[in-house]
Coordinates of C-alpha atoms and ligand atoms in Angstrom, one line a residue:
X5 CA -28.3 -35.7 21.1
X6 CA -29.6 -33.7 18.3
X7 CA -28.8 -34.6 14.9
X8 CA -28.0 -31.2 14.1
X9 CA -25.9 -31.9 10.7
X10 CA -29.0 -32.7 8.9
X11 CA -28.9 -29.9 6.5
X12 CA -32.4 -28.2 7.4
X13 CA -32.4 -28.2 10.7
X14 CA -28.6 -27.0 10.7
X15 CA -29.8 -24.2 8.4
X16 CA -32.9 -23.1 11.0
X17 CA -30.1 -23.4 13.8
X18 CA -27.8 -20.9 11.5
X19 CA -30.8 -18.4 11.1
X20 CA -31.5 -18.5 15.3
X21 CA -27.5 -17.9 16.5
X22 CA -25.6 -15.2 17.0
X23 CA -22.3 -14.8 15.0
X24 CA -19.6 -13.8 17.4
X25 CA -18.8 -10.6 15.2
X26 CA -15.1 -9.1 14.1
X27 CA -13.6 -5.7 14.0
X28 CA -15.1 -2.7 14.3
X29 CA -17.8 -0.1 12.5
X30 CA -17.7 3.3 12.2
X31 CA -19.0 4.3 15.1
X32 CA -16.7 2.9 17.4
X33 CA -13.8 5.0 16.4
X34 CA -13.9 8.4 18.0
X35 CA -11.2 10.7 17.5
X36 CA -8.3 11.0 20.0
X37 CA -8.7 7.0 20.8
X38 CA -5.4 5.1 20.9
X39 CA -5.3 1.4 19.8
X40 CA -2.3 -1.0 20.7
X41 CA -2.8 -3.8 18.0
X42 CA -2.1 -7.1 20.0
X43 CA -1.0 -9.3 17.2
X44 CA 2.8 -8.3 16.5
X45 CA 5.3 -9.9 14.7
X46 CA 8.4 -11.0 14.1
X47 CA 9.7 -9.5 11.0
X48 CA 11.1 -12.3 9.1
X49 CA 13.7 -13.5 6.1
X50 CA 10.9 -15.9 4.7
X51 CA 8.5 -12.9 5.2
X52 CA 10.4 -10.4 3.3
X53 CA 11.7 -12.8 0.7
X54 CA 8.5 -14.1 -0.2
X55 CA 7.1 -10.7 -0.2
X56 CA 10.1 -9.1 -2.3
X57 CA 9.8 -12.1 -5.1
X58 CA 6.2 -12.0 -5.7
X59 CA 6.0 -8.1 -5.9
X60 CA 9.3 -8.2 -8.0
X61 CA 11.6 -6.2 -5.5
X62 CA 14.8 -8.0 -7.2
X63 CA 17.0 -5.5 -6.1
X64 CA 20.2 -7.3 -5.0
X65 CA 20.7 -5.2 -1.9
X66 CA 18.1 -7.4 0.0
X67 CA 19.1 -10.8 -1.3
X68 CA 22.6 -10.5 -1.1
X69 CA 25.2 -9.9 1.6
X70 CA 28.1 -8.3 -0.8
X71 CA 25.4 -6.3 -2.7
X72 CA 24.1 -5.5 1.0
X73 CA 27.2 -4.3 2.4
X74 CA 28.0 -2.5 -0.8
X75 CA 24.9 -0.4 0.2
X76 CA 26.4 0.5 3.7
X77 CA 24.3 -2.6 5.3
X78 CA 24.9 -5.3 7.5
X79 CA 23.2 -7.7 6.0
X80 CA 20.6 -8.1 3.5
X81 CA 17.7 -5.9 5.6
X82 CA 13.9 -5.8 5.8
X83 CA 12.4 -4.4 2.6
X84 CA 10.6 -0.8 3.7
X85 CA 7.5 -2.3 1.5
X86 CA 7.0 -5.4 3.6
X87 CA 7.7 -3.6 6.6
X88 CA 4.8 -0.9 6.0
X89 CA 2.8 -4.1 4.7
X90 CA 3.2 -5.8 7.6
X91 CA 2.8 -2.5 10.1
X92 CA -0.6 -1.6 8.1
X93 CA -1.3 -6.1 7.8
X94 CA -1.4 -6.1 12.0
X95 CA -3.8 -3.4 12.3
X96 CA -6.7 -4.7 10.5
X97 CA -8.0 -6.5 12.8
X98 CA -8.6 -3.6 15.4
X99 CA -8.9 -0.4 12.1
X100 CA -11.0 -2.5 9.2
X101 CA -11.5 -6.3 9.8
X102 CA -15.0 -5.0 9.5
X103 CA -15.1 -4.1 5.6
X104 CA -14.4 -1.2 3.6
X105 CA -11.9 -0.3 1.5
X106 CA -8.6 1.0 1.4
X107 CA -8.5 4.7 0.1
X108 CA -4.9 6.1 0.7
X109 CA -2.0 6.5 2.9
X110 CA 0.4 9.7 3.2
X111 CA 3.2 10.8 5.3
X112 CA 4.9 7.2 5.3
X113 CA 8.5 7.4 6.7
X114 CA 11.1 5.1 8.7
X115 CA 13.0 6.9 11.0
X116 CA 15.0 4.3 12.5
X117 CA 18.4 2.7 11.3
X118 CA 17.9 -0.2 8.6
X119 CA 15.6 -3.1 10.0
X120 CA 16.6 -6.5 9.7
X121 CA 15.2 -9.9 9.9
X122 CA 14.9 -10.5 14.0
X123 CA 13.0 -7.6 14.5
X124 CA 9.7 -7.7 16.8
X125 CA 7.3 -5.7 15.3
X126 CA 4.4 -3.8 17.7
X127 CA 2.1 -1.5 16.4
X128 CA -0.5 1.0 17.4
X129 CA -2.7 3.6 16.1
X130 CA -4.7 6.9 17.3
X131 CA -7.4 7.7 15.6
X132 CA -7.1 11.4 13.9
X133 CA -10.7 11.7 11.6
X134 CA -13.8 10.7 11.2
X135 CA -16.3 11.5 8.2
X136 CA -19.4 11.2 7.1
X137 CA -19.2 9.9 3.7
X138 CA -21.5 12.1 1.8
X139 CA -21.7 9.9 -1.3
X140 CA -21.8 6.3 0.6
X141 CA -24.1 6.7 3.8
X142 CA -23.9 3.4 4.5
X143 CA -19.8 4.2 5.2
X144 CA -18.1 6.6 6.8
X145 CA -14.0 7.7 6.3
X146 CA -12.0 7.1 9.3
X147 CA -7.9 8.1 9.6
X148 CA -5.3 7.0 12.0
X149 CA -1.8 7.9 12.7
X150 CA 0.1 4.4 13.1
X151 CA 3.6 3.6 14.6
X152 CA 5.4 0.3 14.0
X153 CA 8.2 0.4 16.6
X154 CA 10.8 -2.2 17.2
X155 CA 9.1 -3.9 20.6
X156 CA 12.7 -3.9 22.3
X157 CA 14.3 -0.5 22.1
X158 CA 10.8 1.2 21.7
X159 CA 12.4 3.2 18.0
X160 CA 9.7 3.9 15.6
X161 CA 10.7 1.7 12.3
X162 CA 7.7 2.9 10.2
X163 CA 5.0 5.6 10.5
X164 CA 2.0 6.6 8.8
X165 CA -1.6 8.2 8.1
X166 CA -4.2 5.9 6.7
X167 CA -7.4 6.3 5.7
X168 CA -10.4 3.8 5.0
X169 CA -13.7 3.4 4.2
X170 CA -15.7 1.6 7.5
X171 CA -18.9 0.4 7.3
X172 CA -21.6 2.0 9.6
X173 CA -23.9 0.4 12.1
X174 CA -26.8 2.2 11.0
X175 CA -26.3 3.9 7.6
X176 CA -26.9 8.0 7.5
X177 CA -30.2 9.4 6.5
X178 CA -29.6 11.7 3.6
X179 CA -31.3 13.0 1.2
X180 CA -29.5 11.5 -1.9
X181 CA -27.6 14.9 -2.4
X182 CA -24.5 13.6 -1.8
X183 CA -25.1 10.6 -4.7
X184 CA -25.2 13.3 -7.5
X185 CA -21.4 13.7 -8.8
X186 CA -20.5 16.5 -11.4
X187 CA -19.2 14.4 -14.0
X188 CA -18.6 17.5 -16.2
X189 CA -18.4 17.7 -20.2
X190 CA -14.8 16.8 -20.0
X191 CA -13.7 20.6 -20.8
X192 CA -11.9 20.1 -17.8
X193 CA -9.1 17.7 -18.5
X194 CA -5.5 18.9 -17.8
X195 CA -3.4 19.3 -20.3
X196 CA -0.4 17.1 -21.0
X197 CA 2.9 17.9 -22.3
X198 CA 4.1 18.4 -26.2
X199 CA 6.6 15.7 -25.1
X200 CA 7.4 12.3 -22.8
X201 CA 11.4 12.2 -21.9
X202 CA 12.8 9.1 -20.6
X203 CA 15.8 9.4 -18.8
X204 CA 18.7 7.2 -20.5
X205 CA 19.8 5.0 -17.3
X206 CA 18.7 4.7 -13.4
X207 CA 21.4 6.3 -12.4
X208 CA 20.9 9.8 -10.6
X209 CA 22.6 11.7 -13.1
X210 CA 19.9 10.4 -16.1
X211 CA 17.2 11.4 -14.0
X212 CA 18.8 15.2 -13.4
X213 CA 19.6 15.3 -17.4
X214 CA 16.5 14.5 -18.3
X215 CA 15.0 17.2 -15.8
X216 CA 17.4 19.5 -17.1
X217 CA 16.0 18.8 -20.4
X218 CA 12.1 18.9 -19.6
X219 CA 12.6 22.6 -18.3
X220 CA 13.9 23.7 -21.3
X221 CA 10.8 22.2 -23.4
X222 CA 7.0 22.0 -22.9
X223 CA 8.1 18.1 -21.7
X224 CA 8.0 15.8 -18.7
X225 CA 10.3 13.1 -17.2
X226 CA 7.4 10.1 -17.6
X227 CA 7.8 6.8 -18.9
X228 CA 6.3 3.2 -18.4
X229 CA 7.7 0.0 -16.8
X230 CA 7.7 -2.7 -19.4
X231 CA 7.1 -5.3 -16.4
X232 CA 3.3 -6.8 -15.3
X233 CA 2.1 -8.7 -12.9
X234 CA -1.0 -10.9 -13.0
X235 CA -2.3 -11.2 -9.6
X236 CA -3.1 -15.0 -8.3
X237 CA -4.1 -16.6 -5.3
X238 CA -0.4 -16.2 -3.5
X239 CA -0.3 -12.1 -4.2
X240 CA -4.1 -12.0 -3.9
X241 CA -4.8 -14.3 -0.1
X242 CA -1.8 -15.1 0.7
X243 CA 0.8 -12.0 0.6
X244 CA -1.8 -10.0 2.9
X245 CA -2.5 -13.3 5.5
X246 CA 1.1 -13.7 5.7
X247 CA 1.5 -10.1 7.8
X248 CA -1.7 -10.7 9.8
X249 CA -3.8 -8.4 7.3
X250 CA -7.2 -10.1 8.1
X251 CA -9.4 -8.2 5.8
X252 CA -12.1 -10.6 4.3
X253 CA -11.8 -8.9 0.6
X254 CA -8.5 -11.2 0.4
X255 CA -9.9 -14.1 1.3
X256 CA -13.4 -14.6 2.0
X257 CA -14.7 -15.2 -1.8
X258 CA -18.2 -15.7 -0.1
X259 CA -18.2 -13.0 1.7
X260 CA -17.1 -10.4 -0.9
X261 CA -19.4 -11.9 -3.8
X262 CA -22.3 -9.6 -2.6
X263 CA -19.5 -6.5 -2.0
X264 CA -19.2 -3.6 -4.4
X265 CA -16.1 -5.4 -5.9
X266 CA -17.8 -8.9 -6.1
X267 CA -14.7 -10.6 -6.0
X268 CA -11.5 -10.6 -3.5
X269 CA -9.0 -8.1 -4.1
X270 CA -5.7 -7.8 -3.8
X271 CA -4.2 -5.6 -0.7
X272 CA -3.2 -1.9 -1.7
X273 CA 0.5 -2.5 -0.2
X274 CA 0.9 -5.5 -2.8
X275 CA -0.8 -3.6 -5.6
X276 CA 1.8 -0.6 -4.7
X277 CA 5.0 -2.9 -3.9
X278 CA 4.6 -4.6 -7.6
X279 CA 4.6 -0.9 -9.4
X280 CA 7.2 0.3 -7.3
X281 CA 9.3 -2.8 -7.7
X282 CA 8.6 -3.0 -11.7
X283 CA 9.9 1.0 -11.1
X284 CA 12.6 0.2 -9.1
X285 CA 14.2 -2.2 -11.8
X286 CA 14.8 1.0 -14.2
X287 CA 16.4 3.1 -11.4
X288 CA 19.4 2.7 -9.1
X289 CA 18.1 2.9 -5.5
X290 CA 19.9 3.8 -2.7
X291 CA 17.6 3.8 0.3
X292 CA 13.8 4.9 0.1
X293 CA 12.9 7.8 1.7
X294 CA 9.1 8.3 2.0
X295 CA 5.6 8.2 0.1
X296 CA 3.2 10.6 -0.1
X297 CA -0.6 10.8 -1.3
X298 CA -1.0 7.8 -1.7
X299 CA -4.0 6.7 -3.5
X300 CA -6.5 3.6 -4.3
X301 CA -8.4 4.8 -7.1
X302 CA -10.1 1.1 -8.0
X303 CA -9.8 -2.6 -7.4
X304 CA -7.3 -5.1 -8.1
X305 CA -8.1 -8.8 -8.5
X306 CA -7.3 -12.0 -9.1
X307 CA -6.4 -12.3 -13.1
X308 CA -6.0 -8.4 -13.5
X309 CA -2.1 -7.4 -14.3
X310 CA -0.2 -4.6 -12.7
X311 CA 1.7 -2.2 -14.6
X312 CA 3.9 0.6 -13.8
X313 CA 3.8 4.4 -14.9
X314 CA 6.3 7.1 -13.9
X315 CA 6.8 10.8 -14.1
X316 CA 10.0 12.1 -12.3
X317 CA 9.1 15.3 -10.9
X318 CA 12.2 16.5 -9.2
X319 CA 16.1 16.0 -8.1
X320 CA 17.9 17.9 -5.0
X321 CA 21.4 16.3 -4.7
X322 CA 21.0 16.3 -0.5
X323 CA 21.3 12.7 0.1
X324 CA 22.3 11.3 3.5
X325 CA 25.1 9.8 1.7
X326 CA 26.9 11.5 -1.5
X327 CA 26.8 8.3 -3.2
X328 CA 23.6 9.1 -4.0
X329 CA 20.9 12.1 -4.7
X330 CA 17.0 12.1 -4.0
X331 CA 14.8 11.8 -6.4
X332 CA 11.1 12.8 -6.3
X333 CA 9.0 10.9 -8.5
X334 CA 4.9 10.2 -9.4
X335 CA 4.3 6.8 -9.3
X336 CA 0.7 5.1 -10.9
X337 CA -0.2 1.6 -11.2
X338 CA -2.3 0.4 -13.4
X339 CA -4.4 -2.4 -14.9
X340 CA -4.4 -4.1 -18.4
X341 CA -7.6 -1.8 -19.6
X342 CA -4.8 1.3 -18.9
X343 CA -6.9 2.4 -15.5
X344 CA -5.2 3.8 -12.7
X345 CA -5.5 1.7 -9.8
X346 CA -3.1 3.1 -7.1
X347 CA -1.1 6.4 -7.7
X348 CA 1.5 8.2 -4.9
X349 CA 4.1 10.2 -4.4
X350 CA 7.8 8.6 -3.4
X351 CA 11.2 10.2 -2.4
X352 CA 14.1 8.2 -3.2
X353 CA 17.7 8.0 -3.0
X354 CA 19.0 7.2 -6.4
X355 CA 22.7 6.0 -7.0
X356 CA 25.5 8.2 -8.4
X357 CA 26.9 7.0 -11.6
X358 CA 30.1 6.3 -9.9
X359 CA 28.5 4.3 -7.4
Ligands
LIG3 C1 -5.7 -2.9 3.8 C2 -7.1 -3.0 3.7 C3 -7.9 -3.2 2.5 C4 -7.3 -3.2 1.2 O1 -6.2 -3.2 0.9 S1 -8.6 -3.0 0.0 C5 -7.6 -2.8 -1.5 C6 -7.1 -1.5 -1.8 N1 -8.1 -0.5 -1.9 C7 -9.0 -0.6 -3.0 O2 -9.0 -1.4 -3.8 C8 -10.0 0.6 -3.1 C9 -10.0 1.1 -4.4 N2 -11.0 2.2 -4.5 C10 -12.2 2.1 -5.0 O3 -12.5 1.0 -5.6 C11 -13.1 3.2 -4.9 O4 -12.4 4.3 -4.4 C12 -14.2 2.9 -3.9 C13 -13.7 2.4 -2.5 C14 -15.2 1.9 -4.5 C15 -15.0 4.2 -3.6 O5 -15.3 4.7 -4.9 P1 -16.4 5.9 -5.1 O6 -16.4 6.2 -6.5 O7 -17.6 5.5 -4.4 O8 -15.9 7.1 -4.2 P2 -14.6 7.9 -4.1 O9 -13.4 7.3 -4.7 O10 -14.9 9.3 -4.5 O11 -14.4 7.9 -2.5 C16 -15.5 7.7 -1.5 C17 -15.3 8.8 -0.4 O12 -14.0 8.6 0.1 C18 -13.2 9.8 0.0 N3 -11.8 9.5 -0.2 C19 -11.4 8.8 -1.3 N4 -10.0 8.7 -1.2 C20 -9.7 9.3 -0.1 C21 -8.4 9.5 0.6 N5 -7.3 9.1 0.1 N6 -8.4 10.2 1.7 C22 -9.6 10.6 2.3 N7 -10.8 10.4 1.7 C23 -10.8 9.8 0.6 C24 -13.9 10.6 -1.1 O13 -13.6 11.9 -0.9 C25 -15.3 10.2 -0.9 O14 -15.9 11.0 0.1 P3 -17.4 11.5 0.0 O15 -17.6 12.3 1.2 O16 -17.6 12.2 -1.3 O17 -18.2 10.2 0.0 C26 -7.9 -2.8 4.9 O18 -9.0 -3.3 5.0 O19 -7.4 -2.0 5.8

């Protein structure tokens, strides 16, 4: 037999094969198309706790059975962070396995009833856009509309419209006219506020004062999270393999050295759960509602730090329960040079004082 270990000839026989390829480019996504994503899984207690630790979702609601039942629970339930994590983790493989990035996620809501550890997860998407990328031709912008549904009664736990950057096949022709970007002289810049107001407490009342108090002033409700989190190799590889999230800029270091990052990056729904969990700890939640415009604005990796910034933009007291009121708010992660890295909108139930 052929001694095919020896390192040149191994390398000649690398050069001659074909690699058995993964996921899927651009051009295989054509709108209307549905995709059941095969992988599944069971939602966990190891999952979620390990998840809710290393993004620093402390709240006691999800650790402990008192504090769960306190919160109209039955037990300590799935965290709605790891559960979209692990709805958006299982569809990589099928979406973006291929490369690409990230850009942003809106309409994210969990109709069903809480979800607890038990729960078999199935997911599947229909693809809803596809774009040329008039900056990138070697990329085009696809969206889908995902369901994660509990695979025994069928109920839709999570749902959601992604979008990501997927390489091409064959890059576009263009004529270079999309590369030119109006940077502008600045001019441009919005105006901020005379004044920042924190609210005084999490509660829902501090975050209604402090509205109260921003209307009468040319203020906002916007503080930061004194929390950061350095990202290492467990949030970085390991949070995003542990739901099935195969993308290689986690964990193919090879791979992603010669990528427009150069490095492997940490997943967007890790980036997002650490801000919202450093937000969380200043606030009283109740239950999460949704998340809106959600977006990626640059990477995240290994030996950055995420940070938290929030501006409360409004209060309606129209909670499901009236132990608590909803709260709009801004949230924007960012790194230790002060750049955004992820920014969205969330709608939250906030606990009553009395509560
Ligand atoms: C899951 C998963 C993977 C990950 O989790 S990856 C980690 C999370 N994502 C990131 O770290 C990406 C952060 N973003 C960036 O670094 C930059 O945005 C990026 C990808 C390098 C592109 O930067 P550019 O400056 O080249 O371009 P733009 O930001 O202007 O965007 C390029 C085109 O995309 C369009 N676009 C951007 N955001 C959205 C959005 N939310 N929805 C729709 N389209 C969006 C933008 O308009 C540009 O379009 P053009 O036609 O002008 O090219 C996994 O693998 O699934």
């Amino acid at each position: 037999m052929t001694e095919w270990t020896d390192p040149d000839t191994f390398a000649r026989a690398l050069a001659e094969v074909e690699t058995k390829e993964k996921g899927n480019c651009f051009e295989d996504f054509e709108e209307g198309d549905l995709i059941e994503h095969a992988p599944g899984l069971t939602l966990t207690e190891w999952g979620n706790e390990q998840w809710m630790s290393q993004t620093l979702n402390h709240d006691p609601a999800y650790w402990r059975t008192d504090a769960a039942e306190a919160r109209g629970f039955d037990e300590p339930p799935i965290h709605p962070d790891y559960l979209t994590a692990a709805t958006l983790g299982i569809t990589v493989e099928d979406l973006s396995e291929k490369g690409g990035y990230f850009l942003g996620r809106t309409d994210v809501r969990f109709p069903g009833a809480p979800v607890y550890a038990g729960t078999e997860l199935h997911v599947e998407s229909e693809v809803v856009n596809t774009a040329t990328s008039s900056s990138r031709p070697e990329y085009g912008i696809v969206s889908w509309r995902t369901r994660g549904t509990d695979a025994e009664t069928g109920d839709v736990l999570c749902s959601y419209e992604r979008t990501n950057m997927i390489p091409r096949r064959e890059p576009m022709a263009t004529d270079g006219s999309g590369a030119a970007t109006a940077d502008g002289d600045g001019d441009d810049e919005p105006d901020l506020p005379a004044e920042f107001i924190s609210p005084d407490g999490g509660s829902y009342e501090d975050f209604v004062a402090a509205l109260e108090q921003a209307d009468d002033e040319n203020a906002a409700v916007a503080y930061r999270h004194e929390r950061g989190r350095t990202q290492d190799d467990v949030t970085v590889a390991s949070l995003p393999l542990s739901t099935l999230n195969t993308a290689k800029q986690h964990h193919n270091v090879d791979v992603m050295a010669d990528s427009p990052s150069g490095n492997i990056v940490t997943y967007g729904d890790v980036t997002r759960s650490t801000a919202l969990g450093h937000a969380r700890s200043d606030e009283r939640t109740w239950r999460e509602v949704g998340f809106d415009d959600e977006s990626f604005h640059t990477f995240v990796a290994v030996g950055d730090t995420v940070y938290a910034f929030t501006r409360v933009i409004e209060a309606e007291d129209d909670a499901s329960s009236d132990a608590a009121g909803t709260v709009t708010f801004e949230h924007i992660a960012f790194n230790q040079d002060d750049d955004p890295v992820y920014s969205g909108t969330r709608t939250a139930e906030i606990r009553k004082r009395s509560n």
